[in-house]
Amino acid sequence: MKNRVFCSAFGISADEKKIWGSAYDFNEIYEFDLLSRRIKSLGQLEDEENTFDLVESIEYAQDKIIFIPGNNGRYFHILDIKTGVQTKIKKSSFLNELEAVHANRFFSFVWNNRVYVVCRERLAIYYYDLYNNNFKIAFRYDEHNLFHCRSFSLWNDSVAFLSIELNEIVIYNLDKNEMERIKLDDKMAGVNRIAIMEDRIVLYRIEDRRIYLMDRGGVLIKEFTILSETGNHIMAFSAEEQIYLIGVTNWAVEIFKINKNGEFVKSEWSNVKNLDAYCLNRVDDDLYFFEFIVYAKDAPSLNYNAQRCFKYRLGTSVIETIEWETDGIEYERQLLNMLKQGTALVENSGYELEFLIKNIDANNHPGKIDESGITVGAKIYDRC
């Protein structure tokens, strides 16, 4: 059980030498060195509770690591990798004009060496100002209507946002600070994925495997269906001449390449089978996939194996496995401490139910007195 680390978010340096991760079940951040293949703890995010789902995503730019808060995170944390100093910004401070319930889920990306954060529900885009150490508004879609952004695609100086509920695309030019709206045809309702190229937009609907190819003005060029086995695991990626739809599961690995004319071919990795993974990071044409580690009701949770990742360059047929040592990272000790404090965990992070029951200690709750030194969980376990 020892030296196992499970993360919910990863970020990667622009030079692809380091990866940073955040534990899912408690407050701990890590640094993975891809040259030495070692991992070390960077401590905790300051002034956060020791609880689960603190970080949604992690971005890197200009020697700063920015931890984007998850549902339970209270701050955006900025870590200076040269000095080790953390600064923090309240999640509510720069979104105070939005209702709290609509400012709790974020997308993030890096463009032109600057970190951008997207409020998904009301579609507001902020960027991190390095010199003033705060976030500034770049663009707001409509302060009166919810957008419910479920997918986005970044290509060159444009970023496209897809609203399933509104059946609409918003394309924002980061360089010119201009926005255009594309209202989709009713037959495109329910599309889940979007990818954009210089002069093309590709939309994909998971439910019926339908693809719609449009020009950047929203004019439909072609529509067709692909025979996909990986369902909602399909992710969309843009490249110079192709759009890639990639699905990676423990029953199939699929790669669909679609060109600007709507012609497509299907391939797969030649050296990997039975891998259930999701792409969390991209640097140029290199994709970094992380392996699901926990299942709940036969569906993978957003909890990943932090002992390795998989690097795939778009257009190739093989994937590289990158592993590192986790000596010194004592996940089990953290988990045991939480159980002994009577802390309930939402997910078991790969540990058997018997392990959790045996180590749960309800004696620490007010009104519970037991001087035997044996946890309540151990007593229950021993009786079974």
mmCIF file of C-alpha atoms in Angstrom:
data_model
loop_
_atom_site.group_PDB
_atom_site.id
_atom_site.type_symbol
_atom_site.label_atom_id
_atom_site.label_comp_id
_atom_site.label_asym_id
_atom_site.label_seq_id
_atom_site.Cartn_x
_atom_site.Cartn_y
_atom_site.Cartn_z
ATOM 1 C CA MET A 1 0.000 0.000 0.000
ATOM 2 C CA LYS A 2 2.844 2.438 0.692
ATOM 3 C CA ASN A 3 4.214 5.073 -1.679
ATOM 4 C CA ARG A 4 1.063 5.263 -3.766
ATOM 5 C CA VAL A 5 -0.062 8.665 -4.974
ATOM 6 C CA PHE A 6 -3.358 9.445 -6.692
ATOM 7 C CA CYS A 7 -3.958 12.850 -8.248
ATOM 8 C CA SER A 8 -6.920 14.708 -9.660
ATOM 9 C CA ALA A 9 -4.987 17.329 -11.652
ATOM 10 C CA PHE A 10 -1.657 17.648 -13.465
ATOM 11 C CA GLY A 11 0.255 20.470 -15.105
ATOM 12 C CA ILE A 12 3.392 20.334 -17.220
ATOM 13 C CA SER A 13 6.238 22.759 -17.925
ATOM 14 C CA ALA A 14 6.588 24.300 -21.361
ATOM 15 C CA ASP A 15 9.950 22.541 -21.845
ATOM 16 C CA GLU A 16 8.385 19.195 -20.839
ATOM 17 C CA LYS A 17 10.872 18.561 -18.051
ATOM 18 C CA LYS A 18 8.543 18.644 -15.048
ATOM 19 C CA ILE A 19 4.972 17.705 -14.165
ATOM 20 C CA TRP A 20 3.070 18.945 -11.133
ATOM 21 C CA GLY A 21 0.221 17.097 -9.504
ATOM 22 C CA SER A 22 -2.352 17.563 -6.771
ATOM 23 C CA ALA A 23 -3.584 14.718 -4.560
ATOM 24 C CA TYR A 24 -7.296 14.119 -4.762
ATOM 25 C CA ASP A 25 -8.209 12.969 -1.252
ATOM 26 C CA PHE A 26 -6.190 15.494 0.760
ATOM 27 C CA ASN A 27 -4.152 18.694 0.527
ATOM 28 C CA GLU A 28 -0.767 17.828 -0.979
ATOM 29 C CA ILE A 29 1.043 18.928 -4.143
ATOM 30 C CA TYR A 30 3.879 17.112 -5.923
ATOM 31 C CA GLU A 31 6.623 17.686 -8.449
ATOM 32 C CA PHE A 32 7.552 14.981 -10.964
ATOM 33 C CA ASP A 33 10.981 15.396 -12.573
ATOM 34 C CA LEU A 34 10.962 13.776 -16.019
ATOM 35 C CA LEU A 35 14.762 13.836 -16.274
ATOM 36 C CA SER A 36 15.610 12.170 -12.967
ATOM 37 C CA ARG A 37 12.322 10.204 -12.937
ATOM 38 C CA ARG A 38 11.749 11.161 -9.300
ATOM 39 C CA ILE A 39 8.821 12.639 -7.415
ATOM 40 C CA LYS A 40 8.867 14.861 -4.357
ATOM 41 C CA SER A 41 6.259 16.554 -2.201
ATOM 42 C CA LEU A 42 6.008 20.345 -2.355
ATOM 43 C CA GLY A 43 3.877 20.474 0.777
ATOM 44 C CA GLN A 44 0.360 21.821 0.989
ATOM 45 C CA LEU A 45 -1.647 24.588 -0.591
ATOM 46 C CA GLU A 46 -1.746 27.313 2.042
ATOM 47 C CA ASP A 47 -4.948 28.061 3.982
ATOM 48 C CA GLU A 48 -6.884 25.208 2.407
ATOM 49 C CA GLU A 49 -8.598 22.500 4.430
ATOM 50 C CA ASN A 50 -7.114 19.024 4.313
ATOM 51 C CA THR A 51 -9.899 17.656 2.162
ATOM 52 C CA PHE A 52 -10.627 16.264 -1.298
ATOM 53 C CA ASP A 53 -11.124 17.966 -4.698
ATOM 54 C CA LEU A 54 -9.142 21.125 -3.974
ATOM 55 C CA VAL A 55 -7.685 21.515 -7.479
ATOM 56 C CA GLU A 56 -9.460 21.447 -10.840
ATOM 57 C CA SER A 57 -6.403 21.933 -13.080
ATOM 58 C CA ILE A 58 -2.773 23.101 -13.014
ATOM 59 C CA GLU A 59 -1.084 25.461 -15.481
ATOM 60 C CA TYR A 60 2.521 26.640 -15.901
ATOM 61 C CA ALA A 61 3.868 29.869 -17.378
ATOM 62 C CA GLN A 62 6.796 32.225 -16.695
ATOM 63 C CA ASP A 63 8.180 30.145 -13.806
ATOM 64 C CA LYS A 64 4.819 30.217 -12.041
ATOM 65 C CA ILE A 65 2.582 27.237 -11.316
ATOM 66 C CA ILE A 66 -1.086 28.157 -10.978
ATOM 67 C CA PHE A 67 -3.423 25.764 -9.186
ATOM 68 C CA ILE A 68 -6.990 26.297 -10.390
ATOM 69 C CA PRO A 69 -9.452 25.518 -7.559
ATOM 70 C CA GLY A 70 -11.862 22.604 -7.648
ATOM 71 C CA ASN A 71 -15.234 22.472 -5.924
ATOM 72 C CA ASN A 72 -13.688 22.527 -2.429
ATOM 73 C CA GLY A 73 -10.777 24.848 -3.171
ATOM 74 C CA ARG A 74 -11.060 28.383 -1.810
ATOM 75 C CA TYR A 75 -8.131 30.013 -3.602
ATOM 76 C CA PHE A 76 -6.207 30.250 -6.828
ATOM 77 C CA HIS A 77 -2.666 29.409 -5.672
ATOM 78 C CA ILE A 78 0.408 30.740 -7.478
ATOM 79 C CA LEU A 79 3.677 28.957 -6.700
ATOM 80 C CA ASP A 80 6.961 30.552 -7.756
ATOM 81 C CA ILE A 81 9.202 27.607 -8.634
ATOM 82 C CA LYS A 82 12.386 29.677 -8.202
ATOM 83 C CA THR A 83 11.654 30.918 -4.679
ATOM 84 C CA GLY A 84 9.125 28.323 -3.490
ATOM 85 C CA VAL A 85 6.866 31.168 -2.321
ATOM 86 C CA GLN A 86 3.103 30.755 -2.587
ATOM 87 C CA THR A 87 0.619 33.546 -3.092
ATOM 88 C CA LYS A 88 -3.125 33.079 -3.226
ATOM 89 C CA ILE A 89 -6.190 34.823 -4.600
ATOM 90 C CA LYS A 90 -9.681 34.127 -3.312
ATOM 91 C CA LYS A 91 -11.803 32.228 -5.780
ATOM 92 C CA SER A 92 -14.641 34.647 -5.148
ATOM 93 C CA SER A 93 -12.629 37.855 -5.371
ATOM 94 C CA PHE A 94 -12.470 38.371 -9.129
ATOM 95 C CA LEU A 95 -15.781 36.665 -9.791
ATOM 96 C CA ASN A 96 -17.701 38.563 -7.146
ATOM 97 C CA GLU A 97 -20.040 39.969 -9.757
ATOM 98 C CA LEU A 98 -21.170 36.441 -10.611
ATOM 99 C CA GLU A 99 -23.375 34.273 -8.471
ATOM 100 C CA ALA A 100 -21.219 31.868 -6.495
ATOM 101 C CA VAL A 101 -23.019 28.830 -7.848
ATOM 102 C CA HIS A 102 -22.058 29.895 -11.365
ATOM 103 C CA ALA A 103 -18.380 30.578 -10.591
ATOM 104 C CA ASN A 104 -17.227 27.252 -9.229
ATOM 105 C CA ARG A 105 -16.159 25.295 -12.320
ATOM 106 C CA PHE A 106 -13.304 26.343 -14.566
ATOM 107 C CA PHE A 107 -11.455 25.507 -17.736
ATOM 108 C CA SER A 108 -7.889 26.745 -18.091
ATOM 109 C CA PHE A 109 -5.270 27.020 -20.813
ATOM 110 C CA VAL A 110 -1.999 28.776 -21.670
ATOM 111 C CA TRP A 111 -1.660 31.078 -24.659
ATOM 112 C CA ASN A 112 1.305 33.287 -25.520
ATOM 113 C CA ASN A 113 2.957 32.360 -22.210
ATOM 114 C CA ARG A 114 -0.062 33.601 -20.237
ATOM 115 C CA VAL A 115 -2.485 31.565 -18.126
ATOM 116 C CA TYR A 116 -6.196 31.970 -18.875
ATOM 117 C CA VAL A 117 -9.076 30.815 -16.683
ATOM 118 C CA VAL A 118 -12.592 30.285 -18.019
ATOM 119 C CA CYS A 119 -15.688 30.449 -15.847
ATOM 120 C CA ARG A 120 -17.755 27.782 -17.560
ATOM 121 C CA GLU A 121 -21.308 28.614 -16.535
ATOM 122 C CA ARG A 122 -21.425 32.322 -17.415
ATOM 123 C CA LEU A 123 -18.477 32.155 -19.837
ATOM 124 C CA ALA A 124 -16.152 34.762 -18.463
ATOM 125 C CA ILE A 125 -12.449 34.651 -19.422
ATOM 126 C CA TYR A 126 -9.747 35.973 -17.091
ATOM 127 C CA TYR A 127 -5.965 36.035 -17.437
ATOM 128 C CA TYR A 128 -3.289 36.042 -14.774
ATOM 129 C CA ASP A 129 -1.374 39.323 -14.629
ATOM 130 C CA LEU A 130 2.138 38.350 -13.529
ATOM 131 C CA TYR A 131 3.226 41.861 -12.524
ATOM 132 C CA ASN A 132 0.173 42.780 -10.464
ATOM 133 C CA ASN A 133 -0.361 39.234 -9.160
ATOM 134 C CA ASN A 134 -4.075 39.158 -9.880
ATOM 135 C CA PHE A 135 -6.592 38.105 -12.494
ATOM 136 C CA LYS A 136 -8.018 40.534 -15.014
ATOM 137 C CA ILE A 137 -11.094 40.181 -17.162
ATOM 138 C CA ALA A 138 -10.415 39.544 -20.847
ATOM 139 C CA PHE A 139 -13.889 38.788 -22.136
ATOM 140 C CA ARG A 140 -17.427 38.170 -20.899
ATOM 141 C CA TYR A 141 -20.057 36.548 -23.105
ATOM 142 C CA ASP A 142 -23.303 37.789 -21.551
ATOM 143 C CA GLU A 143 -23.705 38.726 -17.922
ATOM 144 C CA HIS A 144 -27.436 37.969 -17.980
ATOM 145 C CA ASN A 145 -27.522 34.495 -19.547
ATOM 146 C CA LEU A 146 -25.882 31.229 -18.572
ATOM 147 C CA PHE A 147 -23.702 29.705 -21.275
ATOM 148 C CA HIS A 148 -22.956 26.304 -19.708
ATOM 149 C CA CYS A 149 -19.690 25.716 -21.576
ATOM 150 C CA ARG A 150 -18.990 21.998 -21.821
ATOM 151 C CA SER A 151 -16.113 21.920 -24.303
ATOM 152 C CA PHE A 152 -13.538 24.294 -25.804
ATOM 153 C CA SER A 153 -10.792 24.243 -28.415
ATOM 154 C CA LEU A 154 -7.700 26.444 -28.727
ATOM 155 C CA TRP A 155 -5.924 26.989 -32.018
ATOM 156 C CA ASN A 156 -3.333 29.707 -32.707
ATOM 157 C CA ASP A 157 -4.895 32.944 -31.459
ATOM 158 C CA SER A 158 -8.501 31.710 -31.330
ATOM 159 C CA VAL A 159 -10.401 29.791 -28.689
ATOM 160 C CA ALA A 160 -13.854 28.325 -29.367
ATOM 161 C CA PHE A 161 -16.426 27.535 -26.678
ATOM 162 C CA LEU A 162 -19.340 25.156 -27.158
ATOM 163 C CA SER A 163 -22.654 25.501 -25.326
ATOM 164 C CA ILE A 164 -24.778 22.369 -25.448
ATOM 165 C CA GLU A 165 -27.780 24.084 -23.859
ATOM 166 C CA LEU A 166 -27.741 27.112 -26.199
ATOM 167 C CA ASN A 167 -26.603 25.057 -29.215
ATOM 168 C CA GLU A 168 -24.120 27.799 -29.955
ATOM 169 C CA ILE A 169 -20.404 28.376 -30.498
ATOM 170 C CA VAL A 170 -18.534 31.467 -29.356
ATOM 171 C CA ILE A 171 -15.120 32.058 -30.962
ATOM 172 C CA TYR A 172 -12.905 34.579 -29.177
ATOM 173 C CA ASN A 173 -9.764 36.025 -30.776
ATOM 174 C CA LEU A 174 -7.217 36.363 -27.979
ATOM 175 C CA ASP A 175 -4.959 38.680 -29.960
ATOM 176 C CA LYS A 176 -7.570 41.084 -31.344
ATOM 177 C CA ASN A 177 -9.975 40.837 -28.380
ATOM 178 C CA GLU A 178 -12.871 40.127 -30.749
ATOM 179 C CA MET A 179 -15.775 37.711 -30.414
ATOM 180 C CA GLU A 180 -18.099 36.051 -32.903
ATOM 181 C CA ARG A 181 -21.143 33.882 -32.278
ATOM 182 C CA ILE A 182 -22.263 30.940 -34.396
ATOM 183 C CA LYS A 183 -25.767 29.634 -33.849
ATOM 184 C CA LEU A 184 -25.919 25.959 -34.760
ATOM 185 C CA ASP A 185 -28.619 24.245 -36.769
ATOM 186 C CA ASP A 186 -31.201 22.346 -34.730
ATOM 187 C CA LYS A 187 -29.988 19.028 -36.142
ATOM 188 C CA MET A 188 -26.643 19.658 -34.411
ATOM 189 C CA ALA A 189 -28.269 19.851 -30.981
ATOM 190 C CA GLY A 190 -26.443 17.785 -28.356
ATOM 191 C CA VAL A 191 -22.959 17.938 -29.897
ATOM 192 C CA ASN A 192 -20.413 17.321 -27.117
ATOM 193 C CA ARG A 193 -16.960 17.928 -28.595
ATOM 194 C CA ILE A 194 -15.419 20.736 -30.609
ATOM 195 C CA ALA A 195 -12.081 21.214 -32.374
ATOM 196 C CA ILE A 196 -11.059 24.109 -34.616
ATOM 197 C CA MET A 197 -8.414 24.573 -37.293
ATOM 198 C CA GLU A 198 -7.426 27.685 -39.237
ATOM 199 C CA ASP A 199 -10.496 27.478 -41.476
ATOM 200 C CA ARG A 200 -12.542 24.564 -40.124
ATOM 201 C CA ILE A 201 -14.708 23.582 -37.165
ATOM 202 C CA VAL A 202 -15.416 19.953 -36.279
ATOM 203 C CA LEU A 203 -18.262 19.019 -33.951
ATOM 204 C CA TYR A 204 -18.870 15.527 -32.587
ATOM 205 C CA ARG A 205 -21.948 14.104 -30.885
ATOM 206 C CA ILE A 206 -21.221 11.158 -28.623
ATOM 207 C CA GLU A 207 -24.762 9.819 -28.578
ATOM 208 C CA ASP A 208 -24.936 8.835 -32.258
ATOM 209 C CA ARG A 209 -21.233 9.239 -33.290
ATOM 210 C CA ARG A 210 -22.221 12.024 -35.691
ATOM 211 C CA ILE A 211 -19.607 14.472 -37.024
ATOM 212 C CA TYR A 212 -20.317 17.903 -38.497
ATOM 213 C CA LEU A 213 -17.605 19.687 -40.495
ATOM 214 C CA MET A 214 -18.078 23.451 -40.959
ATOM 215 C CA ASP A 215 -16.039 26.365 -42.161
ATOM 216 C CA ARG A 216 -15.055 29.047 -39.644
ATOM 217 C CA GLY A 217 -18.162 31.011 -40.597
ATOM 218 C CA GLY A 218 -20.441 28.192 -39.483
ATOM 219 C CA VAL A 219 -21.437 26.935 -42.954
ATOM 220 C CA LEU A 220 -21.905 23.145 -42.961
ATOM 221 C CA ILE A 221 -19.558 21.411 -45.400
ATOM 222 C CA LYS A 222 -20.117 17.756 -44.583
ATOM 223 C CA GLU A 223 -21.701 15.476 -42.004
ATOM 224 C CA PHE A 224 -21.124 11.784 -41.422
ATOM 225 C CA THR A 225 -21.045 9.054 -38.778
ATOM 226 C CA ILE A 226 -17.994 7.195 -37.470
ATOM 227 C CA LEU A 227 -17.992 3.737 -35.918
ATOM 228 C CA SER A 228 -16.567 4.510 -32.496
ATOM 229 C CA GLU A 229 -16.381 2.018 -29.631
ATOM 230 C CA THR A 230 -15.059 4.293 -26.886
ATOM 231 C CA GLY A 231 -18.186 6.416 -26.399
ATOM 232 C CA ASN A 232 -17.846 9.433 -24.122
ATOM 233 C CA HIS A 233 -14.091 8.802 -23.723
ATOM 234 C CA ILE A 234 -13.553 10.445 -27.126
ATOM 235 C CA MET A 235 -11.516 13.685 -26.949
ATOM 236 C CA ALA A 236 -10.950 16.198 -29.756
ATOM 237 C CA PHE A 237 -7.592 17.775 -30.669
ATOM 238 C CA SER A 238 -6.588 20.262 -33.366
ATOM 239 C CA ALA A 239 -3.469 20.071 -35.502
ATOM 240 C CA GLU A 240 -2.183 21.973 -38.536
ATOM 241 C CA GLU A 241 -3.856 19.837 -41.201
ATOM 242 C CA GLN A 242 -5.969 17.383 -39.208
ATOM 243 C CA ILE A 243 -8.505 17.120 -36.430
ATOM 244 C CA TYR A 244 -7.963 14.133 -34.133
ATOM 245 C CA LEU A 245 -10.659 12.299 -32.206
ATOM 246 C CA ILE A 246 -8.978 10.000 -29.677
ATOM 247 C CA GLY A 247 -10.587 7.514 -27.326
ATOM 248 C CA VAL A 248 -8.554 5.422 -24.864
ATOM 249 C CA THR A 249 -10.264 2.749 -22.772
ATOM 250 C CA ASN A 250 -9.506 -0.686 -21.384
ATOM 251 C CA TRP A 251 -11.526 -2.234 -24.222
ATOM 252 C CA ALA A 252 -10.414 -0.121 -27.219
ATOM 253 C CA VAL A 253 -7.958 2.521 -28.396
ATOM 254 C CA GLU A 254 -9.183 4.627 -31.315
ATOM 255 C CA ILE A 255 -7.637 7.471 -33.292
ATOM 256 C CA PHE A 256 -9.698 9.163 -35.997
ATOM 257 C CA LYS A 257 -7.876 11.641 -38.247
ATOM 258 C CA ILE A 258 -10.153 14.054 -40.141
ATOM 259 C CA ASN A 259 -8.838 16.477 -42.753
ATOM 260 C CA LYS A 260 -10.343 19.769 -43.910
ATOM 261 C CA ASN A 261 -12.374 17.996 -46.615
ATOM 262 C CA GLY A 262 -13.992 15.604 -44.169
ATOM 263 C CA GLU A 263 -11.956 12.584 -45.262
ATOM 264 C CA PHE A 264 -11.021 10.410 -42.299
ATOM 265 C CA VAL A 265 -8.974 7.357 -41.414
ATOM 266 C CA LYS A 266 -8.998 5.268 -38.253
ATOM 267 C CA SER A 267 -5.872 3.920 -36.557
ATOM 268 C CA GLU A 268 -4.664 2.846 -33.118
ATOM 269 C CA TRP A 269 -1.512 2.624 -31.059
ATOM 270 C CA SER A 270 0.586 -0.359 -32.007
ATOM 271 C CA ASN A 271 2.270 -0.868 -28.622
ATOM 272 C CA VAL A 272 -0.463 -0.340 -25.997
ATOM 273 C CA LYS A 273 -3.620 -2.289 -25.211
ATOM 274 C CA ASN A 274 -6.083 -2.259 -22.310
ATOM 275 C CA LEU A 275 -5.207 1.253 -21.161
ATOM 276 C CA ASP A 276 -7.906 3.417 -19.574
ATOM 277 C CA ALA A 277 -6.566 6.961 -19.671
ATOM 278 C CA TYR A 278 -7.451 10.588 -20.303
ATOM 279 C CA CYS A 279 -5.427 13.458 -21.752
ATOM 280 C CA LEU A 280 -4.947 16.284 -19.239
ATOM 281 C CA ASN A 281 -2.026 18.158 -20.806
ATOM 282 C CA ARG A 282 -0.784 19.207 -24.203
ATOM 283 C CA VAL A 283 2.513 20.831 -25.214
ATOM 284 C CA ASP A 284 2.614 21.616 -28.935
ATOM 285 C CA ASP A 285 1.767 18.276 -30.593
ATOM 286 C CA ASP A 286 2.636 16.158 -27.540
ATOM 287 C CA LEU A 287 -0.317 14.834 -25.550
ATOM 288 C CA TYR A 288 0.048 13.529 -21.987
ATOM 289 C CA PHE A 289 -2.426 10.843 -20.913
ATOM 290 C CA PHE A 290 -2.965 9.850 -17.289
ATOM 291 C CA GLU A 291 -4.403 6.529 -16.181
ATOM 292 C CA PHE A 292 -7.722 6.244 -14.334
ATOM 293 C CA ILE A 293 -7.284 4.501 -10.993
ATOM 294 C CA VAL A 294 -10.710 4.484 -9.326
ATOM 295 C CA TYR A 295 -14.054 3.271 -10.537
ATOM 296 C CA ALA A 296 -17.466 3.982 -9.100
ATOM 297 C CA LYS A 297 -20.428 2.070 -10.498
ATOM 298 C CA ASP A 298 -18.325 0.989 -13.490
ATOM 299 C CA ALA A 299 -17.473 4.591 -14.415
ATOM 300 C CA PRO A 300 -13.981 6.054 -13.972
ATOM 301 C CA SER A 301 -13.658 8.942 -11.565
ATOM 302 C CA LEU A 302 -11.383 11.935 -12.078
ATOM 303 C CA ASN A 303 -8.676 10.264 -10.031
ATOM 304 C CA TYR A 304 -5.447 9.235 -11.742
ATOM 305 C CA ASN A 305 -2.438 7.028 -11.123
ATOM 306 C CA ALA A 306 0.435 9.406 -10.420
ATOM 307 C CA GLN A 307 3.175 6.797 -10.806
ATOM 308 C CA ARG A 308 3.312 7.151 -14.563
ATOM 309 C CA CYS A 309 1.888 8.871 -17.616
ATOM 310 C CA PHE A 310 1.793 8.261 -21.353
ATOM 311 C CA LYS A 311 3.158 10.617 -23.990
ATOM 312 C CA TYR A 312 1.731 10.598 -27.502
ATOM 313 C CA ARG A 313 2.772 12.767 -30.434
ATOM 314 C CA LEU A 314 -0.096 13.520 -32.794
ATOM 315 C CA GLY A 315 0.214 11.684 -36.092
ATOM 316 C CA THR A 316 2.345 8.789 -34.828
ATOM 317 C CA SER A 317 1.297 5.212 -34.094
ATOM 318 C CA VAL A 318 3.097 4.557 -30.782
ATOM 319 C CA ILE A 319 2.805 5.913 -27.265
ATOM 320 C CA GLU A 320 5.670 6.367 -24.803
ATOM 321 C CA THR A 321 5.349 5.260 -21.187
ATOM 322 C CA ILE A 322 6.958 7.624 -18.659
ATOM 323 C CA GLU A 323 7.383 6.301 -15.118
ATOM 324 C CA TRP A 324 9.011 7.699 -11.996
ATOM 325 C CA GLU A 325 9.946 6.615 -8.492
ATOM 326 C CA THR A 326 7.569 7.579 -5.683
ATOM 327 C CA ASP A 327 9.842 6.872 -2.699
ATOM 328 C CA GLY A 328 9.106 9.157 0.215
ATOM 329 C CA ILE A 329 5.529 9.920 -0.775
ATOM 330 C CA GLU A 330 3.475 8.332 1.979
ATOM 331 C CA TYR A 331 -0.058 8.454 0.731
ATOM 332 C CA GLU A 332 -1.127 5.666 3.076
ATOM 333 C CA ARG A 333 -0.042 7.610 6.157
ATOM 334 C CA GLN A 334 -2.143 10.569 5.097
ATOM 335 C CA LEU A 335 -5.099 8.298 4.433
ATOM 336 C CA LEU A 336 -4.744 6.573 7.807
ATOM 337 C CA ASN A 337 -4.597 9.911 9.621
ATOM 338 C CA MET A 338 -7.799 11.024 7.962
ATOM 339 C CA LEU A 339 -9.561 7.791 8.823
ATOM 340 C CA LYS A 340 -8.405 7.955 12.437
ATOM 341 C CA GLN A 341 -9.729 11.495 12.660
ATOM 342 C CA GLY A 342 -13.136 10.202 11.642
ATOM 343 C CA THR A 343 -12.928 11.825 8.221
ATOM 344 C CA ALA A 344 -15.225 10.248 5.654
ATOM 345 C CA LEU A 345 -13.818 9.862 2.157
ATOM 346 C CA VAL A 346 -15.965 10.168 -0.910
ATOM 347 C CA GLU A 347 -13.853 7.668 -2.863
ATOM 348 C CA ASN A 348 -11.562 4.897 -1.700
ATOM 349 C CA SER A 349 -8.746 5.735 -4.145
ATOM 350 C CA GLY A 350 -7.937 2.145 -4.975
ATOM 351 C CA TYR A 351 -7.973 0.820 -1.407
ATOM 352 C CA GLU A 352 -10.220 -2.088 -0.569
ATOM 353 C CA LEU A 353 -13.348 -1.500 1.483
ATOM 354 C CA GLU A 354 -11.943 -3.763 4.208
ATOM 355 C CA PHE A 355 -8.944 -1.445 4.613
ATOM 356 C CA LEU A 356 -11.201 1.565 5.079
ATOM 357 C CA ILE A 357 -13.532 -0.150 7.541
ATOM 358 C CA LYS A 358 -10.660 -1.476 9.632
ATOM 359 C CA ASN A 359 -9.042 1.938 10.022
ATOM 360 C CA ILE A 360 -12.045 4.210 10.456
ATOM 361 C CA ASP A 361 -12.024 5.640 13.970
ATOM 362 C CA ALA A 362 -15.355 7.017 15.131
ATOM 363 C CA ASN A 363 -13.940 7.382 18.677
ATOM 364 C CA ASN A 364 -12.621 10.834 17.819
ATOM 365 C CA HIS A 365 -16.119 12.199 17.397
ATOM 366 C CA PRO A 366 -17.530 14.185 20.361
ATOM 367 C CA GLY A 367 -19.252 12.002 22.919
ATOM 368 C CA LYS A 368 -17.315 8.859 21.957
ATOM 369 C CA ILE A 369 -14.985 7.492 24.618
ATOM 370 C CA ASP A 370 -12.854 4.401 24.150
ATOM 371 C CA GLU A 371 -9.533 3.862 25.938
ATOM 372 C CA SER A 372 -8.727 0.513 24.403
ATOM 373 C CA GLY A 373 -6.619 1.992 21.627
ATOM 374 C CA ILE A 374 -8.578 0.000 19.049
ATOM 375 C CA THR A 375 -10.562 1.841 16.411
ATOM 376 C CA VAL A 376 -14.275 1.281 16.088
ATOM 377 C CA GLY A 377 -13.649 0.207 12.519
ATOM 378 C CA ALA A 378 -11.202 -2.480 13.669
ATOM 379 C CA LYS A 379 -13.759 -3.845 16.130
ATOM 380 C CA ILE A 380 -16.374 -4.071 13.403
ATOM 381 C CA TYR A 381 -13.869 -5.681 11.058
ATOM 382 C CA ASP A 382 -12.801 -8.267 13.669
ATOM 383 C CA ARG A 383 -16.396 -9.300 14.294
ATOM 384 C CA CYS A 384 -17.028 -10.013 10.611
#
